[in-house]
Steps between C-alpha positions, in 0.01 A plus 500: 500500500627847408610736776209696640547874529310748711412804291518831685308783333604848610173693484584801715600845384727784602375768740277765348266485203601263223471686166359203308243424769399866509468504120239224525334637812622211713656501844729203435720444198452121521128552436539712186278335237650342190270335248219495754694355792739630764868468413542283809238257369701443181816422698327262742332312216826451308675366810216254566561364151861409586541149639831610651314738732343329798404801709426869443551771762395859430655789694322837523451788741126429520464128423122506539467747214669248269286200595245512217764555232708213635199269514407586142837365389472178699586619848807544716606563858477868588762639736578856613810660355736720699698815434677408177547186295807371680345534846184329380691203360731475800200498732332230294816290503538547876143383558614146421171392347581592140809291422727545202535471205314813398411643163456874556308717255277807505132586459584750225621218274160406348653379172683222684434160343553143620757458220709788637486354849596152379796630298621699798464221756653240267820706487532614860819407679684576820350705782356791304392534137382817329299502177581768243452575130776623270429816300532347153247233594259776600562725199459213255133487595438843651731744316330803658533367854643736760626312804762553767815322379804390698799507266770231516763341277249243373222746421235706671255335736160570650352321800214252467374515859585133546726389785575153631606466865632149550677515838497707816828657390282748311442684828828681433366619165173610658687699764680685220187540287360782713820704471546438128137529385525871424797432270334220301493701174874580491720192464818652642317653799325170563823303499686764704330335797723199429826692481675757277661244265169350396348848467789609276464193279126562473559868417757416230299200374797267536303225669205291385183517706515138614860558606390805696231296675754232587747754641226673698375169630848400611524820704177397674599139553255355251481393137300735277419448134340676205220318317467645149140462389397444139161675506539879501154541656653368822658843548177694452346594831218753520614816678364773274199567279718433193595158642131428557416585139780273378381221729151526353647469150696191601194338658298573184770339286501192724124465463534523122730197484 
């Protein structure tokens, strides 16, 4: 029997009014409608369709507000989130009743498909794996796409909001997450948290991204790996009205197949 993963859906939001939620007159970003259903519902449903996923836990500031959307997708365990992603995950890990391995994703990833999840999980290795999409893969299908790219020797990369936590060594990465989160859009600033040499190599693009992950992981006492995903849609989360419009186009094209 294949390894069973617990999927953790991050369905909270930063302090203040979320612009996308406000655009749609909603209080919570996870509940923004997409093709007639909350974004969270799409994510929950896709995860239920993955045989590798045996349990789904949803983290949000007001879990009760997410209950109907979660149930519409097949259901999941609703838990309160804390101040920030890293603290929420550390608290969940410390609770002892949600054992690893974890597949971590987000409620604003409504285009997530079982195929993306399977590809990611089939290639995970070590203590921590991070799913990303290379720029040329994205531009081949979406030439007008504007994403945040991290530039390295082997190309430019955008995150896919897919993380695999396979051992409790990831607590070191979670401890650092809070400090580094504000620098997530600048590669050299992000890797400066792991030392000046790695930051310099990231700045000068003299290291490949997987190599950077491995060096960073070594500094934290764990093994970290890049998982390059083949479907560019894996890197399309819905943060802005333009993302929402693109997501609707992608859903329409899927229905037309």
